[in-house]
Coordinates of C-alpha atoms and ligand atoms in Angstrom, one line a residue:
M1 CA 0.0 0.0 0.0
T2 CA 1.3 3.4 -0.8
T3 CA 2.1 5.9 1.9
Q4 CA -0.1 8.9 2.2
F5 CA 0.9 12.3 3.7
S6 CA -1.7 11.6 6.4
D7 CA 0.2 8.5 7.5
L8 CA 3.3 10.6 8.3
S9 CA 1.8 12.4 11.3
L10 CA 3.0 15.8 10.2
R11 CA 1.8 18.9 11.9
P12 CA -1.6 20.2 10.7
D13 CA -0.1 23.6 9.7
I14 CA 2.3 21.7 7.3
M15 CA -0.5 19.5 6.0
Q16 CA -2.5 22.6 5.2
A17 CA 0.4 23.9 3.0
L18 CA 0.7 20.5 1.2
E19 CA -3.0 20.6 0.4
K20 CA -2.6 24.1 -1.0
L21 CA 0.3 22.9 -3.1
K22 CA -1.8 20.0 -4.3
Y23 CA 0.7 17.4 -3.2
T24 CA -1.5 14.4 -3.0
E25 CA 1.0 11.7 -2.0
P26 CA 4.6 11.6 -0.9
T27 CA 7.3 10.7 -3.5
P28 CA 9.3 7.6 -2.7
I29 CA 12.1 9.5 -1.1
Q30 CA 9.7 11.5 1.0
A31 CA 7.8 8.4 2.2
Q32 CA 11.1 6.9 3.4
M33 CA 13.0 9.9 4.6
I34 CA 10.4 11.9 6.5
P35 CA 9.7 9.3 9.2
I36 CA 13.4 8.7 9.7
M37 CA 14.3 12.4 9.9
M38 CA 11.4 13.0 12.3
T39 CA 13.0 10.7 14.9
G40 CA 16.2 12.9 14.8
V41 CA 18.7 10.3 13.7
D42 CA 21.4 10.9 11.0
V43 CA 20.6 9.9 7.5
I44 CA 22.1 9.6 4.1
G45 CA 19.8 10.0 1.1
Q46 CA 21.0 9.1 -2.3
A47 CA 18.7 10.9 -4.6
Q48 CA 18.7 13.2 -7.6
T49 CA 17.0 16.5 -8.2
G50 CA 13.5 16.0 -9.3
T51 CA 12.7 13.2 -6.8
G52 CA 11.2 15.6 -4.3
K53 CA 14.2 15.6 -1.9
T54 CA 13.7 19.2 -0.9
A55 CA 10.4 18.4 0.8
A56 CA 11.9 15.2 2.1
F57 CA 14.2 17.2 4.4
S58 CA 12.2 20.4 4.7
L59 CA 9.0 18.8 6.1
P60 CA 10.7 17.1 9.1
I61 CA 12.7 20.2 9.8
L62 CA 9.5 22.3 9.9
H63 CA 7.7 19.6 11.9
N64 CA 10.4 19.7 14.6
L65 CA 10.7 23.5 14.7
I66 CA 10.3 25.2 18.1
S67 CA 8.7 28.6 17.7
G68 CA 9.9 31.8 19.4
Q69 CA 13.7 31.0 19.2
R70 CA 16.1 33.6 17.9
K71 CA 19.0 31.4 16.7
P72 CA 18.9 29.1 13.7
Q73 CA 17.6 25.6 14.4
A74 CA 18.3 24.2 11.0
L75 CA 21.1 24.8 8.5
I76 CA 21.0 23.7 4.9
L77 CA 24.2 23.8 2.8
S78 CA 23.8 24.2 -0.9
P79 CA 26.4 24.1 -3.7
T80 CA 25.0 27.1 -5.6
R81 CA 23.2 30.3 -5.0
E82 CA 20.3 29.2 -7.2
L83 CA 19.8 26.0 -5.3
A84 CA 19.9 27.9 -2.0
M85 CA 17.3 30.4 -3.2
Q86 CA 15.2 27.5 -4.6
V87 CA 15.3 25.5 -1.4
A88 CA 14.6 28.6 0.8
K89 CA 11.6 29.4 -1.4
A90 CA 10.3 25.8 -1.2
M91 CA 10.8 25.8 2.6
E92 CA 8.8 29.0 2.9
G93 CA 6.1 27.4 0.8
Y94 CA 5.9 24.3 2.9
G95 CA 6.1 26.4 6.1
A96 CA 3.6 29.1 5.0
Y97 CA 1.3 28.4 7.9
T98 CA 4.0 27.7 10.5
G99 CA 5.4 31.2 10.9
V100 CA 8.9 29.9 10.0
R101 CA 11.6 32.5 9.3
V102 CA 13.8 31.3 6.5
L103 CA 16.9 33.2 5.4
S104 CA 19.0 32.4 2.4
I105 CA 22.7 33.4 2.6
Y106 CA 25.0 33.4 -0.4
G107 CA 27.9 35.2 -1.9
G108 CA 27.5 38.1 -4.3
S109 CA 24.7 39.8 -2.2
S110 CA 25.0 42.4 0.5
Y111 CA 26.2 41.4 3.9
G112 CA 24.0 44.0 5.6
R113 CA 20.7 42.4 4.8
Q114 CA 21.9 39.0 5.9
I115 CA 23.4 40.2 9.1
S116 CA 20.4 42.3 10.1
A117 CA 18.1 39.4 9.4
L118 CA 20.2 37.2 11.6
K119 CA 20.1 39.8 14.3
R120 CA 16.3 39.9 14.1
G121 CA 16.2 36.1 14.5
V122 CA 15.7 33.3 12.0
D123 CA 14.7 29.6 12.3
V124 CA 16.2 28.1 9.1
V125 CA 19.3 29.2 7.2
V126 CA 19.9 28.0 3.7
G127 CA 23.2 29.0 2.1
T128 CA 26.4 28.4 0.2
P129 CA 29.3 27.3 2.4
G130 CA 31.7 30.2 1.5
R131 CA 29.4 33.0 2.6
L132 CA 28.2 31.0 5.6
L133 CA 31.7 30.6 6.8
D134 CA 32.4 34.4 6.4
L135 CA 29.4 35.2 8.6
L136 CA 30.5 32.5 11.1
N137 CA 33.9 34.1 11.3
K138 CA 32.4 37.6 11.7
K139 CA 30.4 36.1 14.6
S140 CA 27.2 37.1 12.9
L141 CA 26.1 33.5 12.5
D142 CA 25.6 31.4 15.6
L143 CA 25.2 27.7 14.8
S144 CA 25.2 26.5 18.4
Q145 CA 21.4 25.9 18.4
V146 CA 21.3 24.1 15.1
R147 CA 19.5 20.8 15.6
T148 CA 19.4 19.6 12.0
L149 CA 22.0 20.2 9.4
V150 CA 21.4 19.2 5.8
L151 CA 24.1 18.8 3.2
D152 CA 22.3 19.1 -0.1
E153 CA 24.0 17.8 -3.2
A154 CA 27.1 17.0 -1.2
D155 CA 28.9 15.6 -4.3
E156 CA 28.5 18.9 -6.0
M157 CA 29.8 20.8 -3.1
L158 CA 32.7 18.5 -3.1
S159 CA 33.5 19.1 -6.7
M160 CA 33.2 22.8 -6.2
G161 CA 35.9 22.6 -3.6
F162 CA 33.8 23.4 -0.5
I163 CA 34.8 20.3 1.5
D164 CA 36.9 22.2 4.0
D165 CA 34.3 24.9 4.5
I166 CA 31.7 22.2 5.1
E167 CA 33.9 20.5 7.8
T168 CA 34.4 23.9 9.5
L169 CA 30.6 24.5 9.5
L170 CA 29.9 21.0 10.8
D171 CA 32.4 21.6 13.6
A172 CA 30.7 24.8 14.6
T173 CA 27.4 23.0 15.4
A174 CA 26.7 21.0 18.5
T175 CA 27.8 17.4 18.3
K176 CA 24.4 16.1 19.1
R177 CA 22.7 17.7 16.0
Q178 CA 21.1 15.6 13.3
V179 CA 22.9 15.5 10.0
A180 CA 21.1 14.6 6.7
L181 CA 23.4 14.1 3.8
F182 CA 22.0 14.1 0.3
S183 CA 24.1 13.2 -2.7
A184 CA 23.3 11.9 -6.1
T185 CA 26.6 10.0 -6.1
M186 CA 28.8 8.6 -3.3
P187 CA 32.4 9.3 -4.1
V188 CA 35.0 8.2 -1.5
R189 CA 35.5 11.7 -0.1
I190 CA 31.7 11.9 0.7
R191 CA 31.8 8.5 2.3
Q192 CA 34.7 9.6 4.5
L193 CA 32.8 12.8 5.4
A194 CA 29.8 10.7 6.4
K195 CA 32.0 8.4 8.5
K196 CA 33.5 11.3 10.3
Y197 CA 30.4 13.4 11.0
L198 CA 27.4 11.1 10.9
H199 CA 26.5 8.8 13.8
E200 CA 25.1 5.4 12.7
P201 CA 23.3 6.9 9.8
Q202 CA 20.3 5.2 8.2
S203 CA 20.4 5.1 4.4
V204 CA 17.7 5.8 1.9
A205 CA 18.5 5.2 -1.8
I206 CA 16.1 5.8 -4.5
K207 CA 16.5 2.8 -6.8
K208 CA 18.1 3.4 -10.1
K209 CA 15.0 2.4 -11.9
Q210 CA 13.2 5.3 -10.3
L211 CA 15.9 7.7 -11.3
T212 CA 14.9 8.1 -14.9
L213 CA 11.4 9.5 -14.9
A214 CA 9.0 7.3 -16.7
A215 CA 7.5 10.3 -18.3
V216 CA 10.6 10.8 -20.5
E217 CA 10.6 9.5 -24.0
Q218 CA 14.2 8.7 -24.8
R219 CA 15.5 8.6 -28.4
Y220 CA 19.0 8.6 -29.9
Y221 CA 20.4 9.3 -33.3
V222 CA 23.7 8.1 -34.6
V223 CA 25.5 10.8 -36.5
N224 CA 29.1 11.7 -37.4
Q225 CA 30.5 14.4 -35.1
R226 CA 30.8 16.8 -38.0
D227 CA 27.1 16.4 -38.8
K228 CA 25.8 17.0 -35.3
L229 CA 24.8 20.6 -36.0
A230 CA 23.0 19.7 -39.2
A231 CA 21.2 16.9 -37.3
L232 CA 20.2 19.1 -34.5
T233 CA 18.9 21.7 -37.0
R234 CA 16.7 19.1 -38.6
L235 CA 15.3 18.0 -35.3
F236 CA 14.6 21.6 -34.4
E237 CA 12.6 21.9 -37.6
T238 CA 10.4 18.9 -36.9
E239 CA 10.1 18.6 -33.1
D240 CA 7.4 20.4 -31.3
I241 CA 9.7 22.3 -28.9
S242 CA 8.4 24.6 -26.3
R243 CA 11.6 24.9 -24.2
A244 CA 14.8 23.0 -24.8
L245 CA 17.9 22.5 -22.8
I246 CA 21.0 21.4 -24.8
F247 CA 23.9 19.9 -23.0
V248 CA 27.4 20.2 -24.4
R249 CA 30.7 19.2 -23.0
T250 CA 32.7 22.4 -22.9
R251 CA 32.1 26.0 -22.0
A252 CA 33.3 27.2 -25.3
G253 CA 30.9 24.7 -27.0
T254 CA 27.9 26.4 -25.4
G255 CA 28.7 29.8 -27.1
E256 CA 29.5 28.2 -30.4
L257 CA 26.4 26.2 -30.6
A258 CA 24.1 28.9 -29.3
N259 CA 25.4 31.2 -32.0
E260 CA 25.0 28.6 -34.7
L261 CA 21.4 28.0 -33.6
A262 CA 20.6 31.7 -33.3
S263 CA 22.0 32.2 -36.9
R264 CA 19.6 29.5 -38.0
G265 CA 16.6 31.4 -36.5
F266 CA 16.2 29.5 -33.2
S267 CA 16.4 31.8 -30.2
A268 CA 19.2 30.3 -28.2
E269 CA 21.6 31.5 -25.5
M270 CA 24.4 29.9 -23.6
L271 CA 24.6 29.2 -19.9
N272 CA 28.1 28.5 -18.6
G273 CA 30.3 29.0 -15.7
D274 CA 32.0 32.0 -17.4
L275 CA 28.9 34.1 -17.0
S276 CA 28.7 36.6 -14.1
Q277 CA 26.0 36.0 -11.6
D278 CA 24.0 38.8 -13.0
A279 CA 24.3 37.7 -16.6
R280 CA 23.4 34.2 -15.5
E281 CA 20.3 35.3 -13.8
R282 CA 19.3 37.4 -16.8
V283 CA 19.7 34.5 -19.2
M284 CA 17.6 32.2 -16.8
S285 CA 14.9 34.8 -16.5
R286 CA 14.7 35.2 -20.3
F287 CA 14.4 31.4 -20.6
R288 CA 11.7 31.3 -17.8
N289 CA 9.7 34.1 -19.4
D290 CA 9.8 32.5 -22.8
H291 CA 11.9 35.2 -24.5
I292 CA 14.3 32.5 -25.5
K293 CA 13.3 28.9 -26.2
V294 CA 16.7 27.2 -26.0
L295 CA 19.5 27.2 -23.5
V296 CA 22.8 25.6 -24.4
A297 CA 24.5 24.6 -21.1
T298 CA 27.3 22.7 -19.5
D299 CA 26.3 20.2 -16.8
V300 CA 27.7 22.4 -14.0
A301 CA 26.0 25.6 -15.3
A302 CA 22.6 23.8 -15.5
R303 CA 22.7 23.0 -11.8
G304 CA 20.0 24.8 -9.9
L305 CA 18.0 25.6 -13.0
D306 CA 14.5 25.4 -11.5
I307 CA 12.3 25.3 -14.5
D308 CA 9.7 22.5 -14.8
D309 CA 8.3 23.0 -18.3
I310 CA 11.2 21.8 -20.4
S311 CA 9.8 19.9 -23.3
H312 CA 13.2 18.6 -24.7
V313 CA 16.6 17.8 -23.3
F314 CA 19.2 17.3 -26.0
N315 CA 22.5 15.6 -25.3
Y316 CA 24.6 17.2 -28.0
D317 CA 27.7 15.6 -26.4
L318 CA 27.4 12.5 -24.3
P319 CA 28.6 12.8 -20.7
D320 CA 31.3 10.5 -19.5
D321 CA 29.2 9.3 -16.6
P322 CA 25.8 7.6 -16.8
E323 CA 24.7 9.4 -13.6
V324 CA 25.2 12.7 -15.3
F325 CA 23.1 11.5 -18.1
V326 CA 20.3 10.7 -15.7
H327 CA 20.6 14.2 -14.1
R328 CA 20.3 15.8 -17.5
I329 CA 17.3 14.0 -18.7
G330 CA 15.6 14.3 -15.3
R331 CA 15.1 18.0 -16.2
T332 CA 12.3 17.2 -18.6
G333 CA 9.2 15.1 -17.9
R334 CA 8.6 16.9 -14.7
A335 CA 5.5 18.2 -12.9
G336 CA 3.3 15.6 -14.5
K337 CA 4.3 16.6 -18.1
E338 CA 5.7 14.3 -20.8
G339 CA 9.3 15.0 -21.8
I340 CA 11.6 14.1 -24.6
A341 CA 15.3 13.4 -24.3
I342 CA 17.2 13.3 -27.5
T343 CA 20.8 12.1 -27.7
L344 CA 23.1 12.6 -30.6
M345 CA 25.7 9.9 -30.6
T346 CA 28.7 9.2 -32.8
P347 CA 29.1 5.6 -34.1
K348 CA 31.9 4.8 -31.7
E349 CA 29.9 6.0 -28.7
T350 CA 27.5 3.1 -28.8
R351 CA 29.5 1.5 -26.0
M352 CA 28.5 4.4 -23.8
L353 CA 24.9 3.9 -24.8
N354 CA 25.1 0.3 -23.4
R355 CA 26.5 1.7 -20.2
I356 CA 23.7 4.2 -19.9
E357 CA 21.0 1.7 -20.7
G358 CA 22.5 -0.7 -18.1
Y359 CA 22.5 2.0 -15.5
T360 CA 19.0 3.3 -16.1
R361 CA 17.6 -0.1 -17.0
Q362 CA 15.7 1.6 -19.7
K363 CA 16.2 1.2 -23.4
M364 CA 16.5 4.2 -25.6
T365 CA 14.9 4.1 -29.0
K366 CA 17.1 4.4 -32.0
A367 CA 15.5 6.8 -34.4
E368 CA 16.1 8.0 -37.9
L369 CA 16.8 11.7 -38.5
P370 CA 14.1 13.6 -40.4
S371 CA 14.7 13.4 -44.2
K372 CA 14.7 16.4 -46.4
A373 CA 11.2 15.5 -47.4
D374 CA 10.2 15.4 -43.8
I375 CA 11.6 18.9 -43.3
M376 CA 9.8 20.2 -46.3
N377 CA 6.5 18.8 -45.0
A378 CA 7.1 20.2 -41.6
R379 CA 7.8 23.6 -43.2
K380 CA 4.6 23.4 -45.2
K381 CA 2.6 22.4 -42.2
Q382 CA 4.0 25.3 -40.2
I383 CA 3.0 27.8 -42.9
V384 CA -0.5 26.4 -43.0
E385 CA -0.7 26.6 -39.2
R386 CA 0.5 30.2 -39.2
M387 CA -2.0 31.1 -42.0
E388 CA -4.8 29.5 -39.9
V389 CA -3.9 31.6 -36.9
W390 CA -4.1 34.8 -39.0
L391 CA -7.4 33.6 -40.6
R392 CA -8.8 33.1 -37.1
R393 CA -7.5 36.5 -35.9
G394 CA -8.8 38.2 -39.0
R395 CA -6.7 41.3 -38.5
F396 CA -5.4 42.0 -42.0
K397 CA -7.2 45.1 -43.1
N398 CA -4.3 46.6 -45.0
E399 CA -3.5 43.3 -46.7
L400 CA -7.1 42.9 -47.7
E401 CA -7.0 46.2 -49.5
L402 CA -4.0 44.9 -51.4
V403 CA -5.8 41.8 -52.3
N404 CA -8.8 43.8 -53.5
Q405 CA -6.6 45.9 -55.7
L406 CA -5.2 42.7 -57.3
V407 CA -8.8 41.3 -57.7
E408 CA -9.9 44.5 -59.3
A409 CA -6.9 44.3 -61.6
G410 CA -8.4 41.0 -62.8
H411 CA -6.4 38.4 -60.8
D412 CA -8.0 35.2 -59.5
P413 CA -8.2 35.2 -55.7
L414 CA -6.9 31.7 -55.4
E415 CA -3.9 32.6 -57.5
I416 CA -3.3 35.7 -55.4
A417 CA -3.3 33.5 -52.3
A418 CA -0.9 31.1 -53.9
A419 CA 1.4 33.9 -54.9
S420 CA 1.4 35.3 -51.4
M421 CA 2.4 31.9 -50.1
R422 CA 5.2 31.8 -52.6
I423 CA 6.5 35.1 -51.3
V424 CA 6.3 33.9 -47.7
R425 CA 8.2 30.7 -48.6
E426 CA 11.0 32.5 -50.3
S427 CA 12.8 32.8 -47.0
E428 CA 13.0 29.0 -46.9
N429 CA 15.6 29.2 -49.7
Q430 CA 17.9 30.9 -47.3
R431 CA 17.5 27.8 -45.0
P432 CA 18.7 24.9 -47.2
V433 CA 18.5 21.5 -45.5
E434 CA 22.1 20.6 -44.7
T435 CA 23.3 17.3 -46.0
I436 CA 24.1 14.6 -43.4
G437 CA 26.8 12.1 -44.2
E438 CA 26.3 8.4 -44.1
V439 CA 27.3 6.7 -40.8
R440 CA 29.6 3.8 -40.8
E441 CA 29.7 1.3 -38.1
W442 CA 32.6 1.8 -35.7
N443 CA 34.8 -1.2 -35.1
S444 CA 35.9 -0.8 -31.5
R445 CA 38.9 -3.1 -31.9
R446 CA 40.5 -0.4 -34.0
D447 CA 40.2 2.2 -31.3
P448 CA 43.1 1.7 -28.9
R449 CA 41.6 4.0 -26.3
G450 CA 38.1 2.7 -26.0
S451 CA 35.2 5.1 -26.4
R452 CA 36.5 8.0 -24.3
N453 CA 37.3 10.3 -27.1
S454 CA 33.8 11.1 -28.1
R455 CA 34.7 14.1 -30.3
F456 CA 36.4 11.7 -32.7
S457 CA 34.9 12.2 -36.1
G458 CA 34.5 8.8 -37.6
G459 CA 37.3 6.2 -37.7
P460 CA 40.2 5.7 -40.0
R461 CA 38.0 3.4 -42.0
D462 CA 35.7 6.3 -42.7
K463 CA 37.1 7.4 -46.0
G464 CA 34.6 10.3 -46.0
R465 CA 32.6 12.0 -48.6
G466 CA 35.3 14.3 -50.0
S467 CA 38.3 12.1 -50.5
S468 CA 39.1 12.0 -54.1
K469 CA 39.9 8.9 -56.0
R470 CA 43.2 10.4 -57.2
T471 CA 44.6 11.0 -53.7
R472 CA 43.4 7.7 -52.5
S473 CA 45.1 5.7 -55.2
S474 CA 48.3 7.6 -54.9
F475 CA 48.6 7.2 -51.2
S476 CA 46.2 4.5 -50.1
S477 CA 49.0 2.0 -49.6
R478 CA 49.1 1.1 -46.0
K479 CA 52.8 0.4 -46.2
S480 CA 55.5 3.0 -46.4
H481 CA 57.7 3.0 -49.5
E482 CA 60.7 4.1 -47.5
Q483 CA 62.8 1.5 -45.8
G484 CA 62.7 1.5 -42.0
M485 CA 59.5 3.6 -42.0
A486 CA 56.1 2.5 -40.8
R487 CA 53.0 4.1 -42.2
M488 CA 50.6 5.4 -39.5
V489 CA 47.2 7.0 -39.9
L490 CA 45.6 9.9 -38.0
D491 CA 41.9 10.1 -37.8
K492 CA 41.8 13.8 -38.7
G493 CA 42.2 15.3 -42.1
R494 CA 41.8 18.4 -44.3
S495 CA 38.2 18.8 -43.3
D496 CA 39.3 19.1 -39.7
G497 CA 41.9 21.7 -40.6
V498 CA 44.9 19.5 -40.2
S499 CA 48.1 21.0 -41.5
P500 CA 51.6 19.3 -41.9
S501 CA 52.9 21.4 -39.1
D502 CA 50.1 20.1 -36.8
V503 CA 51.2 16.6 -37.5
V504 CA 54.9 17.1 -37.0
G505 CA 54.4 19.5 -34.1
T506 CA 52.1 17.4 -31.9
I507 CA 53.6 14.0 -32.7
A508 CA 57.2 15.0 -32.3
Y509 CA 56.5 17.0 -29.2
H510 CA 54.4 14.4 -27.3
A511 CA 56.1 11.3 -28.4
N512 CA 59.4 13.0 -27.8
I513 CA 61.0 12.2 -31.2
P514 CA 62.8 14.5 -33.6
G515 CA 60.4 16.3 -36.0
K516 CA 62.7 15.7 -38.9
S517 CA 62.7 12.0 -38.4
L518 CA 59.1 11.9 -39.6
G519 CA 58.7 10.9 -43.3
A520 CA 56.0 11.6 -45.9
I521 CA 52.8 13.2 -44.7
H522 CA 49.7 13.0 -46.7
I523 CA 46.6 14.8 -45.7
Q524 CA 43.4 13.5 -47.0
D525 CA 39.9 14.8 -46.4
Q526 CA 39.1 12.7 -43.3
Q527 CA 42.4 11.2 -42.4
T528 CA 46.1 11.8 -42.6
F529 CA 48.9 9.3 -43.3
V530 CA 52.3 9.9 -41.8
D531 CA 55.5 7.8 -42.1
V532 CA 57.2 7.2 -38.7
P533 CA 60.6 5.5 -38.2
E534 CA 59.9 1.9 -37.1
Q535 CA 61.8 2.3 -33.8
F536 CA 59.5 5.1 -32.7
V537 CA 56.1 3.4 -33.5
D538 CA 55.5 2.2 -30.0
Q539 CA 56.5 5.5 -28.5
V540 CA 54.0 7.3 -30.8
L541 CA 51.2 4.8 -30.0
A542 CA 51.9 5.2 -26.3
K543 CA 51.1 8.9 -26.4
N544 CA 47.7 8.5 -27.9
G545 CA 45.3 10.8 -26.2
N546 CA 47.7 13.7 -26.2
Y547 CA 47.8 14.6 -29.9
R548 CA 45.8 17.6 -30.7
L549 CA 44.9 20.0 -33.5
R550 CA 46.3 23.4 -32.8
K551 CA 43.3 25.2 -34.2
N552 CA 40.4 23.6 -32.4
K553 CA 42.1 21.6 -29.7
E554 CA 40.5 18.4 -31.0
I555 CA 42.3 15.2 -30.1
M556 CA 43.7 13.1 -32.9
T557 CA 44.2 9.4 -32.6
V558 CA 47.0 7.7 -34.4
E559 CA 47.4 4.0 -35.2
K560 CA 49.3 1.8 -37.6
A561 CA 47.9 2.1 -41.1
Ligands
LIG601 P1 13.0 18.4 -5.9 O1 13.5 17.1 -6.2 O2 12.9 18.7 -4.4 O3 13.7 19.5 -6.7 O4 11.4 18.5 -6.4 C1 11.0 18.3 -7.7 C2 9.7 18.9 -8.0 O5 8.6 18.0 -7.5 C3 9.4 20.2 -7.4 O6 8.8 21.0 -8.4 C4 8.4 20.0 -6.3 O7 7.5 21.1 -6.1 C5 7.7 18.8 -6.8 N1 7.2 17.9 -5.7 C6 7.9 17.5 -4.6 N2 7.2 16.6 -3.8 C7 6.0 16.5 -4.4 C8 4.8 15.7 -4.1 N3 4.8 14.9 -3.1 N4 3.8 15.7 -5.0 C9 3.9 16.5 -6.1 N5 5.0 17.3 -6.5 C10 6.0 17.2 -5.6

């Protein structure tokens, strides 16, 4: 039988707020966590954002609150300012009828307001470790009366370098306080922290199966790295997107992709760690208020993004960790809505696909990209829909006058309408559907470094579209013609911007061999042949993973031809 909120014996003033929020029944983490936390013991909760973990710790804190005290009774540590604000807001909502005083404390805002609020008296403090520590050192924050301390997204705080601050804050609280540690993952350092500060903690883990929300439709498309943008553009033309979040691997990638999309007519902006706090908030508010439809973000930057109505999550680059994948797609399909998660995958990343599927215990559906004909149909449909909107609105007095003039001049009304459509559709010519190259299956045995290098654009077997017959026949021999030389092949070529100095520079430098010892270099469209003295072959192979293109920093892989 499923637990109901009424089974949890929460205070009536909390129940009243839950009714107002229309929470009908507790989520799994709430059903398990709330009774444990209400008893005051320490607890570890392994749960992601989107599982309802905020209420899981907020409700017991509110339940155990003693009114009329001046000093904080509960402290919640958050990795980011956004999360702190979000948790404080949620806590105020849950405690709307309890009279709770919640204060959020984070860097980048004035000390004055925070200090005077502390002086007036607060019950719950939610904040980021750095600023909390500042206030503790200034003696403005007194943690001696804290009875419950929550570490929210502990793994994130760890990766942001807050671990020492957290320990100092923990040390500033009474030893008998309750600690609730929440973390999506349990790296060693977090386990050590738990061991040191938590007393016989109980554990609550939300089973992996529940991690991926059932309301998310998961699809993937296999494309060559170089065709990802074209593939994304096609999907943007055919999907019914209300709000999309696109994940890319690097900060630089966010800007590049956002610009590319914007130049294709899709209102997109980037969200990355380089943005100032103000700029970040402005971008998020434009997204929230529907001024932009698309955010291109890194994983770290997307943390704390509290927007429920995301129709699509795109994995433009795959993450290295299946857990991160789950985090990403958990951002859609929330608040009872259906969501779509779309992953663009290069042929050699299928190994990662298996790992993700194993982790989530859910299969992703392999899908075919929309064809040119699909795009044309989608465009036609869109025009008809836009026309219908205007026909319903009926506000085209000036245009009607123009049509009347044409009718009076003897033109057929149907033909006038068709000619108008024609004019409307002229802009389509400026948006040609980009060609997408054929995908060749990747043979993993040929990749000495496994599937880690996901930016790899097709394998050496991928002769590519552009490589001419002439160059292939003159240099396709996999053996060097020079004695004592071995022919090797790099998986990048002219279309990636490879120059001879790239080849000599990076190989000679990283493999620590004389540049002039390298023999013939032949750059083809998708790959490059280079002759290497036989005695250096192993040395060159050993440094795979280090060879990079100067221009775009992409990694090149070299192997025997
Ligand atoms: P969280 O994981 O705490 O970020 O919560 C994810 C979302 O679920 C938030 O929008 C909450 O308002 C919502 N939520 C949390 N608990 C419940 C519940 N028991 N019933 C319905 N919605 C909930």
